[in-house]
Amino acid sequence: QQQVKQSPQSLIVQKGGISIINCAYENTAFDYFPWYQQFPGKGPALLIAIRPDVSEKKEGRFTISFNKSAKQFSLHIMDSQPGDSATYFCAARSAGGTALIFGKGTTLSVSS
Amino acid sequence: EPEVTQTPSHQVTQMGQEVILRCVPISNHLYFYWYRQILGQKVEFLVSFYNNEISEKSEIFDDQFSVERPDGSNFTLKIRSTKLEDSAMYFCASSVDRTSYEQYFGPGTRLTVT
């Protein structure tokens, strides 16, 4: 129940294309859903996050879509660029908890 | 822009030795965390710390692990007797407080146990 399932494991997208990464959860106590971007040898960097009271949040080329009834959320990267090539992790945190529960990550490669 | 810093960047130790990993959280943050990432795997929560007490810990954080805020700026993770399976990247993170969910991660310390 504490798991966050992330797919796909890897993704190759053409420059200018849309990258879509999906996550699903079971624990209905989760109330915060961030996405982190990680480059090799670096720590995870907070990219964008959403609370379950909204269905979508957009920041620049990055959009989170959230479906509370399906217990799914996804990251969309519009106009993907080679500089977006990284590993992306979704995560979730319970109301009242402090721990971020991470998905297994998606390695995105954007080809030029 | 303020950031979390960690030292050392890479630590090599022999099995059974004690190691201390150090972190300097962002200065106005009150909640501190340790996570680990075994090579190629997901990031796993170890412990959170607030007001000089452990707030939450995972099953991974057993008696071999301890955390401390020895002064006003540092936050440390001690592994008493390292095992081969402790080899991983260890990330420190901090957040403003409990109600601010945003956690900011440091660059990590790569721990290699031989």
PDB file of N, CA and C in Angstrom, chain A residues 12-101:
ATOM      1  N   ILE A  12      12.346   6.962 -24.783  1.00  0.00           N
ATOM      2  CA  ILE A  12      13.123   7.706 -25.778  1.00  0.00           C
ATOM      3  C   ILE A  12      12.160   8.567 -26.575  1.00  0.00           C
ATOM      4  N   VAL A  13      12.454   9.849 -26.641  1.00  0.00           N
ATOM      5  CA  VAL A  13      11.571  10.810 -27.296  1.00  0.00           C
ATOM      6  C   VAL A  13      12.403  11.669 -28.236  1.00  0.00           C
ATOM      7  N   GLN A  14      11.818  12.005 -29.366  1.00  0.00           N
ATOM      8  CA  GLN A  14      12.485  12.927 -30.297  1.00  0.00           C
ATOM      9  C   GLN A  14      12.432  14.347 -29.756  1.00  0.00           C
ATOM     10  N   LYS A  15      13.440  15.098 -30.069  1.00  0.00           N
ATOM     11  CA  LYS A  15      13.446  16.527 -29.705  1.00  0.00           C
ATOM     12  C   LYS A  15      12.174  17.192 -30.205  1.00  0.00           C
ATOM     13  N   GLY A  16      11.539  17.952 -29.332  1.00  0.00           N
ATOM     14  CA  GLY A  16      10.298  18.624 -29.682  1.00  0.00           C
ATOM     15  C   GLY A  16       9.050  17.809 -29.375  1.00  0.00           C
ATOM     16  N   GLY A  17       9.225  16.551 -29.047  1.00  0.00           N
ATOM     17  CA  GLY A  17       8.092  15.686 -28.753  1.00  0.00           C
ATOM     18  C   GLY A  17       7.600  15.834 -27.312  1.00  0.00           C
ATOM     19  N   ILE A  18       6.570  15.076 -26.990  1.00  0.00           N
ATOM     20  CA  ILE A  18       5.995  15.097 -25.644  1.00  0.00           C
ATOM     21  C   ILE A  18       6.422  13.830 -24.896  1.00  0.00           C
ATOM     22  N   SER A  19       6.973  14.018 -23.723  1.00  0.00           N
ATOM     23  CA  SER A  19       7.341  12.883 -22.867  1.00  0.00           C
ATOM     24  C   SER A  19       6.251  12.725 -21.820  1.00  0.00           C
ATOM     25  N   ILE A  20       5.813  11.494 -21.613  1.00  0.00           N
ATOM     26  CA  ILE A  20       4.759  11.226 -20.637  1.00  0.00           C
ATOM     27  C   ILE A  20       5.204  10.094 -19.726  1.00  0.00           C
ATOM     28  N   ILE A  21       5.195  10.359 -18.435  1.00  0.00           N
ATOM     29  CA  ILE A  21       5.576   9.361 -17.430  1.00  0.00           C
ATOM     30  C   ILE A  21       4.400   9.214 -16.463  1.00  0.00           C
ATOM     31  N   ASN A  22       4.086   7.989 -16.129  1.00  0.00           N
ATOM     32  CA  ASN A  22       2.896   7.717 -15.330  1.00  0.00           C
ATOM     33  C   ASN A  22       3.227   7.105 -13.974  1.00  0.00           C
ATOM     34  N   CYS A  23       2.425   7.429 -12.990  1.00  0.00           N
ATOM     35  CA  CYS A  23       2.565   6.827 -11.668  1.00  0.00           C
ATOM     36  C   CYS A  23       1.188   6.475 -11.112  1.00  0.00           C
ATOM     37  N   ALA A  24       1.154   5.418 -10.310  1.00  0.00           N
ATOM     38  CA  ALA A  24      -0.083   4.983  -9.680  1.00  0.00           C
ATOM     39  C   ALA A  24       0.188   4.652  -8.220  1.00  0.00           C
ATOM     40  N   TYR A  25      -0.813   4.843  -7.399  1.00  0.00           N
ATOM     41  CA  TYR A  25      -0.651   4.578  -5.967  1.00  0.00           C
ATOM     42  C   TYR A  25      -1.913   3.935  -5.434  1.00  0.00           C
ATOM     43  N   GLU A  26      -1.780   3.346  -4.248  1.00  0.00           N
ATOM     44  CA  GLU A  26      -2.929   2.704  -3.599  1.00  0.00           C
ATOM     45  C   GLU A  26      -3.370   3.435  -2.338  1.00  0.00           C
ATOM     46  N   ASN A  27      -2.392   4.027  -1.660  1.00  0.00           N
ATOM     47  CA  ASN A  27      -2.672   4.608  -0.348  1.00  0.00           C
ATOM     48  C   ASN A  27      -3.451   5.919  -0.478  1.00  0.00           C
ATOM     49  N   THR A  28      -4.690   5.905  -0.075  1.00  0.00           N
ATOM     50  CA  THR A  28      -5.520   7.104  -0.209  1.00  0.00           C
ATOM     51  C   THR A  28      -5.136   8.188   0.792  1.00  0.00           C
ATOM     52  N   ALA A  29      -4.233   7.876   1.709  1.00  0.00           N
ATOM     53  CA  ALA A  29      -3.753   8.888   2.657  1.00  0.00           C
ATOM     54  C   ALA A  29      -2.681   9.784   2.039  1.00  0.00           C
ATOM     55  N   PHE A  30      -2.173   9.419   0.869  1.00  0.00           N
ATOM     56  CA  PHE A  30      -1.206  10.284   0.195  1.00  0.00           C
ATOM     57  C   PHE A  30      -1.887  11.606  -0.170  1.00  0.00           C
ATOM     58  N   ASP A  31      -1.226  12.715   0.128  1.00  0.00           N
ATOM     59  CA  ASP A  31      -1.845  14.000  -0.203  1.00  0.00           C
ATOM     60  C   ASP A  31      -0.869  14.988  -0.827  1.00  0.00           C
ATOM     61  N   TYR A  32       0.268  14.499  -1.253  1.00  0.00           N
ATOM     62  CA  TYR A  32       1.257  15.378  -1.894  1.00  0.00           C
ATOM     63  C   TYR A  32       2.046  14.532  -2.871  1.00  0.00           C
ATOM     64  N   PHE A  33       2.157  15.018  -4.105  1.00  0.00           N
ATOM     65  CA  PHE A  33       2.735  14.205  -5.179  1.00  0.00           C
ATOM     66  C   PHE A  33       3.750  15.056  -5.961  1.00  0.00           C
ATOM     67  N   PRO A  34       5.037  14.936  -5.614  1.00  0.00           N
ATOM     68  CA  PRO A  34       6.061  15.683  -6.343  1.00  0.00           C
ATOM     69  C   PRO A  34       6.721  14.839  -7.425  1.00  0.00           C
ATOM     70  N   TRP A  35       7.323  15.524  -8.343  1.00  0.00           N
ATOM     71  CA  TRP A  35       8.193  14.893  -9.334  1.00  0.00           C
ATOM     72  C   TRP A  35       9.599  15.463  -9.142  1.00  0.00           C
ATOM     73  N   TYR A  36      10.572  14.560  -9.190  1.00  0.00           N
ATOM     74  CA  TYR A  36      11.967  14.953  -9.065  1.00  0.00           C
ATOM     75  C   TYR A  36      12.720  14.579 -10.339  1.00  0.00           C
ATOM     76  N   GLN A  37      13.688  15.404 -10.671  1.00  0.00           N
ATOM     77  CA  GLN A  37      14.564  15.178 -11.829  1.00  0.00           C
ATOM     78  C   GLN A  37      15.964  14.922 -11.284  1.00  0.00           C
ATOM     79  N   GLN A  38      16.599  13.890 -11.789  1.00  0.00           N
ATOM     80  CA  GLN A  38      17.939  13.568 -11.312  1.00  0.00           C
ATOM     81  C   GLN A  38      18.886  13.348 -12.477  1.00  0.00           C
ATOM     82  N   PHE A  39      19.971  14.106 -12.489  1.00  0.00           N
ATOM     83  CA  PHE A  39      21.042  13.901 -13.470  1.00  0.00           C
ATOM     84  C   PHE A  39      22.098  12.980 -12.845  1.00  0.00           C
ATOM     85  N   PRO A  40      22.839  12.279 -13.690  1.00  0.00           N
ATOM     86  CA  PRO A  40      23.843  11.330 -13.151  1.00  0.00           C
ATOM     87  C   PRO A  40      24.796  12.003 -12.174  1.00  0.00           C
ATOM     88  N   GLY A  41      24.978  11.370 -11.028  1.00  0.00           N
ATOM     89  CA  GLY A  41      25.905  11.873 -10.017  1.00  0.00           C
ATOM     90  C   GLY A  41      25.383  13.032  -9.196  1.00  0.00           C
ATOM     91  N   LYS A  42      24.124  13.392  -9.385  1.00  0.00           N
ATOM     92  CA  LYS A  42      23.544  14.526  -8.658  1.00  0.00           C
ATOM     93  C   LYS A  42      22.393  14.055  -7.781  1.00  0.00           C
ATOM     94  N   GLY A  43      21.978  14.922  -6.872  1.00  0.00           N
ATOM     95  CA  GLY A  43      20.817  14.616  -6.052  1.00  0.00           C
ATOM     96  C   GLY A  43      19.525  14.915  -6.800  1.00  0.00           C
ATOM     97  N   PRO A  44      18.428  14.315  -6.362  1.00  0.00           N
ATOM     98  CA  PRO A  44      17.125  14.620  -6.982  1.00  0.00           C
ATOM     99  C   PRO A  44      16.773  16.095  -6.786  1.00  0.00           C
ATOM    100  N   ALA A  45      16.279  16.712  -7.824  1.00  0.00           N
ATOM    101  CA  ALA A  45      15.880  18.117  -7.778  1.00  0.00           C
ATOM    102  C   ALA A  45      14.372  18.207  -7.957  1.00  0.00           C
ATOM    103  N   LEU A  46      13.721  18.905  -7.047  1.00  0.00           N
ATOM    104  CA  LEU A  46      12.279  19.067  -7.127  1.00  0.00           C
ATOM    105  C   LEU A  46      11.901  19.821  -8.398  1.00  0.00           C
ATOM    106  N   LEU A  47      11.021  19.201  -9.155  1.00  0.00           N
ATOM    107  CA  LEU A  47      10.639  19.768 -10.458  1.00  0.00           C
ATOM    108  C   LEU A  47       9.280  20.454 -10.374  1.00  0.00           C
ATOM    109  N   ILE A  48       8.305  19.741  -9.902  1.00  0.00           N
ATOM    110  CA  ILE A  48       6.933  20.240  -9.829  1.00  0.00           C
ATOM    111  C   ILE A  48       6.165  19.305  -8.894  1.00  0.00           C
ATOM    112  N   ALA A  49       5.137  19.822  -8.243  1.00  0.00           N
ATOM    113  CA  ALA A  49       4.381  18.994  -7.309  1.00  0.00           C
ATOM    114  C   ALA A  49       2.909  19.384  -7.352  1.00  0.00           C
ATOM    115  N   ILE A  50       2.057  18.483  -6.892  1.00  0.00           N
ATOM    116  CA  ILE A  50       0.623  18.738  -6.917  1.00  0.00           C
ATOM    117  C   ILE A  50      -0.021  18.170  -5.655  1.00  0.00           C
ATOM    118  N   ARG A  51      -1.079  18.821  -5.224  1.00  0.00           N
ATOM    119  CA  ARG A  51      -1.917  18.307  -4.146  1.00  0.00           C
ATOM    120  C   ARG A  51      -3.196  17.771  -4.773  1.00  0.00           C
ATOM    121  N   PRO A  52      -3.902  16.874  -4.123  1.00  0.00           N
ATOM    122  CA  PRO A  52      -5.045  16.208  -4.764  1.00  0.00           C
ATOM    123  C   PRO A  52      -6.282  17.070  -4.938  1.00  0.00           C
ATOM    124  N   ASP A  53      -6.240  18.312  -4.502  1.00  0.00           N
ATOM    125  CA  ASP A  53      -7.416  19.153  -4.681  1.00  0.00           C
ATOM    126  C   ASP A  53      -7.470  19.814  -6.061  1.00  0.00           C
ATOM    127  N   VAL A  54      -6.432  19.602  -6.866  1.00  0.00           N
ATOM    128  CA  VAL A  54      -6.446  20.107  -8.244  1.00  0.00           C
ATOM    129  C   VAL A  54      -6.156  18.951  -9.200  1.00  0.00           C
ATOM    130  N   SER A  55      -6.615  19.080 -10.429  1.00  0.00           N
ATOM    131  CA  SER A  55      -6.436  17.993 -11.397  1.00  0.00           C
ATOM    132  C   SER A  55      -5.248  18.219 -12.327  1.00  0.00           C
ATOM    133  N   GLU A  56      -4.741  19.455 -12.349  1.00  0.00           N
ATOM    134  CA  GLU A  56      -3.620  19.732 -13.239  1.00  0.00           C
ATOM    135  C   GLU A  56      -2.825  20.911 -12.721  1.00  0.00           C
ATOM    136  N   LYS A  57      -1.511  20.833 -12.905  1.00  0.00           N
ATOM    137  CA  LYS A  57      -0.636  21.953 -12.560  1.00  0.00           C
ATOM    138  C   LYS A  57       0.417  22.072 -13.634  1.00  0.00           C
ATOM    139  N   LYS A  58       0.632  23.290 -14.091  1.00  0.00           N
ATOM    140  CA  LYS A  58       1.567  23.519 -15.181  1.00  0.00           C
ATOM    141  C   LYS A  58       2.625  24.515 -14.753  1.00  0.00           C
ATOM    142  N   GLU A  59       3.875  24.179 -15.037  1.00  0.00           N
ATOM    143  CA  GLU A  59       4.973  25.111 -14.810  1.00  0.00           C
ATOM    144  C   GLU A  59       5.895  25.046 -16.028  1.00  0.00           C
ATOM    145  N   GLY A  60       5.785  26.047 -16.873  1.00  0.00           N
ATOM    146  CA  GLY A  60       6.591  26.063 -18.090  1.00  0.00           C
ATOM    147  C   GLY A  60       6.228  24.893 -18.983  1.00  0.00           C
ATOM    148  N   ARG A  61       7.206  24.092 -19.351  1.00  0.00           N
ATOM    149  CA  ARG A  61       6.964  22.941 -20.236  1.00  0.00           C
ATOM    150  C   ARG A  61       6.507  21.699 -19.472  1.00  0.00           C
ATOM    151  N   PHE A  62       6.453  21.776 -18.150  1.00  0.00           N
ATOM    152  CA  PHE A  62       6.139  20.621 -17.319  1.00  0.00           C
ATOM    153  C   PHE A  62       4.720  20.721 -16.769  1.00  0.00           C
ATOM    154  N   THR A  63       3.954  19.643 -16.922  1.00  0.00           N
ATOM    155  CA  THR A  63       2.582  19.599 -16.440  1.00  0.00           C
ATOM    156  C   THR A  63       2.361  18.305 -15.677  1.00  0.00           C
ATOM    157  N   ILE A  64       1.732  18.420 -14.508  1.00  0.00           N
ATOM    158  CA  ILE A  64       1.260  17.228 -13.797  1.00  0.00           C
ATOM    159  C   ILE A  64      -0.241  17.128 -14.023  1.00  0.00           C
ATOM    160  N   SER A  65      -0.679  15.933 -14.414  1.00  0.00           N
ATOM    161  CA  SER A  65      -2.100  15.623 -14.462  1.00  0.00           C
ATOM    162  C   SER A  65      -2.409  14.648 -13.341  1.00  0.00           C
ATOM    163  N   PHE A  66      -3.485  14.906 -12.617  1.00  0.00           N
ATOM    164  CA  PHE A  66      -3.804  14.103 -11.443  1.00  0.00           C
ATOM    165  C   PHE A  66      -5.231  13.580 -11.536  1.00  0.00           C
ATOM    166  N   ASN A  67      -5.393  12.284 -11.375  1.00  0.00           N
ATOM    167  CA  ASN A  67      -6.716  11.655 -11.412  1.00  0.00           C
ATOM    168  C   ASN A  67      -6.943  10.970 -10.069  1.00  0.00           C
ATOM    169  N   LYS A  68      -7.668  11.662  -9.191  1.00  0.00           N
ATOM    170  CA  LYS A  68      -7.843  11.163  -7.828  1.00  0.00           C
ATOM    171  C   LYS A  68      -8.628   9.853  -7.790  1.00  0.00           C
ATOM    172  N   SER A  69      -9.665   9.760  -8.616  1.00  0.00           N
ATOM    173  CA  SER A  69     -10.499   8.557  -8.569  1.00  0.00           C
ATOM    174  C   SER A  69      -9.736   7.328  -9.059  1.00  0.00           C
ATOM    175  N   ALA A  70      -8.861   7.528 -10.030  1.00  0.00           N
ATOM    176  CA  ALA A  70      -8.060   6.417 -10.556  1.00  0.00           C
ATOM    177  C   ALA A  70      -6.784   6.205  -9.757  1.00  0.00           C
ATOM    178  N   LYS A  71      -6.482   7.126  -8.855  1.00  0.00           N
ATOM    179  CA  LYS A  71      -5.240   7.094  -8.073  1.00  0.00           C
ATOM    180  C   LYS A  71      -4.029   7.019  -8.995  1.00  0.00           C
ATOM    181  N   GLN A  72      -4.015   7.944  -9.950  1.00  0.00           N
ATOM    182  CA  GLN A  72      -2.922   8.016 -10.909  1.00  0.00           C
ATOM    183  C   GLN A  72      -2.528   9.464 -11.114  1.00  0.00           C
ATOM    184  N   PHE A  73      -1.261   9.666 -11.411  1.00  0.00           N
ATOM    185  CA  PHE A  73      -0.804  10.992 -11.789  1.00  0.00           C
ATOM    186  C   PHE A  73       0.330  10.843 -12.801  1.00  0.00           C
ATOM    187  N   SER A  74       0.478  11.848 -13.612  1.00  0.00           N
ATOM    188  CA  SER A  74       1.457  11.741 -14.683  1.00  0.00           C
ATOM    189  C   SER A  74       2.185  13.060 -14.891  1.00  0.00           C
ATOM    190  N   LEU A  75       3.374  12.955 -15.441  1.00  0.00           N
ATOM    191  CA  LEU A  75       4.191  14.117 -15.800  1.00  0.00           C
ATOM    192  C   LEU A  75       4.250  14.192 -17.312  1.00  0.00           C
ATOM    193  N   HIS A  76       3.925  15.367 -17.826  1.00  0.00           N
ATOM    194  CA  HIS A  76       4.049  15.615 -19.256  1.00  0.00           C
ATOM    195  C   HIS A  76       5.120  16.665 -19.469  1.00  0.00           C
ATOM    196  N   ILE A  77       6.075  16.354 -20.338  1.00  0.00           N
ATOM    197  CA  ILE A  77       7.100  17.331 -20.706  1.00  0.00           C
ATOM    198  C   ILE A  77       6.861  17.690 -22.157  1.00  0.00           C
ATOM    199  N   MET A  78       6.431  18.929 -22.360  1.00  0.00           N
ATOM    200  CA  MET A  78       6.147  19.409 -23.712  1.00  0.00           C
ATOM    201  C   MET A  78       7.452  19.881 -24.358  1.00  0.00           C
ATOM    202  N   ASP A  79       7.483  19.791 -25.695  1.00  0.00           N
ATOM    203  CA  ASP A  79       8.655  20.285 -26.440  1.00  0.00           C
ATOM    204  C   ASP A  79       9.951  19.772 -25.792  1.00  0.00           C
ATOM    205  N   SER A  80      10.045  18.475 -25.634  1.00  0.00           N
ATOM    206  CA  SER A  80      11.188  17.863 -24.942  1.00  0.00           C
ATOM    207  C   SER A  80      12.510  18.246 -25.623  1.00  0.00           C
ATOM    208  N   GLN A  81      13.502  18.521 -24.796  1.00  0.00           N
ATOM    209  CA  GLN A  81      14.814  18.958 -25.266  1.00  0.00           C
ATOM    210  C   GLN A  81      15.898  17.979 -24.793  1.00  0.00           C
ATOM    211  N   PRO A  82      17.022  17.924 -25.505  1.00  0.00           N
ATOM    212  CA  PRO A  82      18.108  17.024 -25.061  1.00  0.00           C
ATOM    213  C   PRO A  82      18.527  17.273 -23.619  1.00  0.00           C
ATOM    214  N   GLY A  83      18.442  18.516 -23.175  1.00  0.00           N
ATOM    215  CA  GLY A  83      18.782  18.854 -21.792  1.00  0.00           C
ATOM    216  C   GLY A  83      17.822  18.271 -20.771  1.00  0.00           C
ATOM    217  N   ASP A  84      16.674  17.765 -21.233  1.00  0.00           N
ATOM    218  CA  ASP A  84      15.716  17.112 -20.334  1.00  0.00           C
ATOM    219  C   ASP A  84      16.102  15.663 -20.065  1.00  0.00           C
ATOM    220  N   SER A  85      17.086  15.158 -20.792  1.00  0.00           N
ATOM    221  CA  SER A  85      17.520  13.767 -20.605  1.00  0.00           C
ATOM    222  C   SER A  85      18.026  13.576 -19.180  1.00  0.00           C
ATOM    223  N   ALA A  86      17.344  12.750 -18.435  1.00  0.00           N
ATOM    224  CA  ALA A  86      17.605  12.568 -17.004  1.00  0.00           C
ATOM    225  C   ALA A  86      16.730  11.418 -16.515  1.00  0.00           C
ATOM    226  N   THR A  87      16.855  11.118 -15.235  1.00  0.00           N
ATOM    227  CA  THR A  87      15.932  10.166 -14.602  1.00  0.00           C
ATOM    228  C   THR A  87      14.889  10.947 -13.823  1.00  0.00           C
ATOM    229  N   TYR A  88      13.649  10.581 -14.003  1.00  0.00           N
ATOM    230  CA  TYR A  88      12.533  11.255 -13.347  1.00  0.00           C
ATOM    231  C   TYR A  88      11.893  10.305 -12.351  1.00  0.00           C
ATOM    232  N   PHE A  89      11.684  10.812 -11.149  1.00  0.00           N
ATOM    233  CA  PHE A  89      11.043  10.035 -10.101  1.00  0.00           C
ATOM    234  C   PHE A  89       9.743  10.717  -9.687  1.00  0.00           C
ATOM    235  N   CYS A  90       8.687   9.944  -9.611  1.00  0.00           N
ATOM    236  CA  CYS A  90       7.496  10.433  -8.939  1.00  0.00           C
ATOM    237  C   CYS A  90       7.605  10.019  -7.476  1.00  0.00           C
ATOM    238  N   ALA A  91       6.864  10.694  -6.640  1.00  0.00           N
ATOM    239  CA  ALA A  91       6.888  10.389  -5.214  1.00  0.00           C
ATOM    240  C   ALA A  91       5.537  10.753  -4.617  1.00  0.00           C
ATOM    241  N   ALA A  92       5.343  10.333  -3.398  1.00  0.00           N
ATOM    242  CA  ALA A  92       4.108  10.656  -2.685  1.00  0.00           C
ATOM    243  C   ALA A  92       4.408  10.728  -1.198  1.00  0.00           C
ATOM    244  N   ARG A  93       3.608  11.513  -0.530  1.00  0.00           N
ATOM    245  CA  ARG A  93       3.760  11.657   0.920  1.00  0.00           C
ATOM    246  C   ARG A  93       2.390  11.624   1.559  1.00  0.00           C
ATOM    247  N   SER A  94       2.304  10.942   2.700  1.00  0.00           N
ATOM    248  CA  SER A  94       1.035  10.844   3.423  1.00  0.00           C
ATOM    249  C   SER A  94       0.781  12.097   4.241  1.00  0.00           C
ATOM    250  N   ALA A  95      -0.466  12.434   4.357  1.00  0.00           N
ATOM    251  CA  ALA A  95      -0.852  13.468   5.304  1.00  0.00           C
ATOM    252  C   ALA A  95      -0.457  12.986   6.692  1.00  0.00           C
ATOM    253  N   GLY A  96       0.229  13.804   7.441  1.00  0.00           N
ATOM    254  CA  GLY A  96       0.659  13.398   8.770  1.00  0.00           C
ATOM    255  C   GLY A  96       2.004  12.697   8.788  1.00  0.00           C
ATOM    256  N   GLY A  97       2.511  12.320   7.630  1.00  0.00           N
ATOM    257  CA  GLY A  97       3.820  11.678   7.560  1.00  0.00           C
ATOM    258  C   GLY A  97       4.877  12.661   7.096  1.00  0.00           C
ATOM    259  N   THR A  98       6.112  12.213   7.072  1.00  0.00           N
ATOM    260  CA  THR A  98       7.208  13.048   6.594  1.00  0.00           C
ATOM    261  C   THR A  98       7.967  12.407   5.442  1.00  0.00           C
ATOM    262  N   ALA A  99       7.829  11.107   5.297  1.00  0.00           N
ATOM    263  CA  ALA A  99       8.625  10.381   4.309  1.00  0.00           C
ATOM    264  C   ALA A  99       8.065  10.558   2.910  1.00  0.00           C
ATOM    265  N   LEU A 100       8.956  10.778   1.949  1.00  0.00           N
ATOM    266  CA  LEU A 100       8.587  10.697   0.546  1.00  0.00           C
ATOM    267  C   LEU A 100       8.783   9.251   0.102  1.00  0.00           C
ATOM    268  N   ILE A 101       7.758   8.686  -0.522  1.00  0.00           N
ATOM    269  CA  ILE A 101       7.828   7.341  -1.084  1.00  0.00           C
ATOM    270  C   ILE A 101       8.032   7.502  -2.585  1.00  0.00           C
TER     271      ILE A 101
END
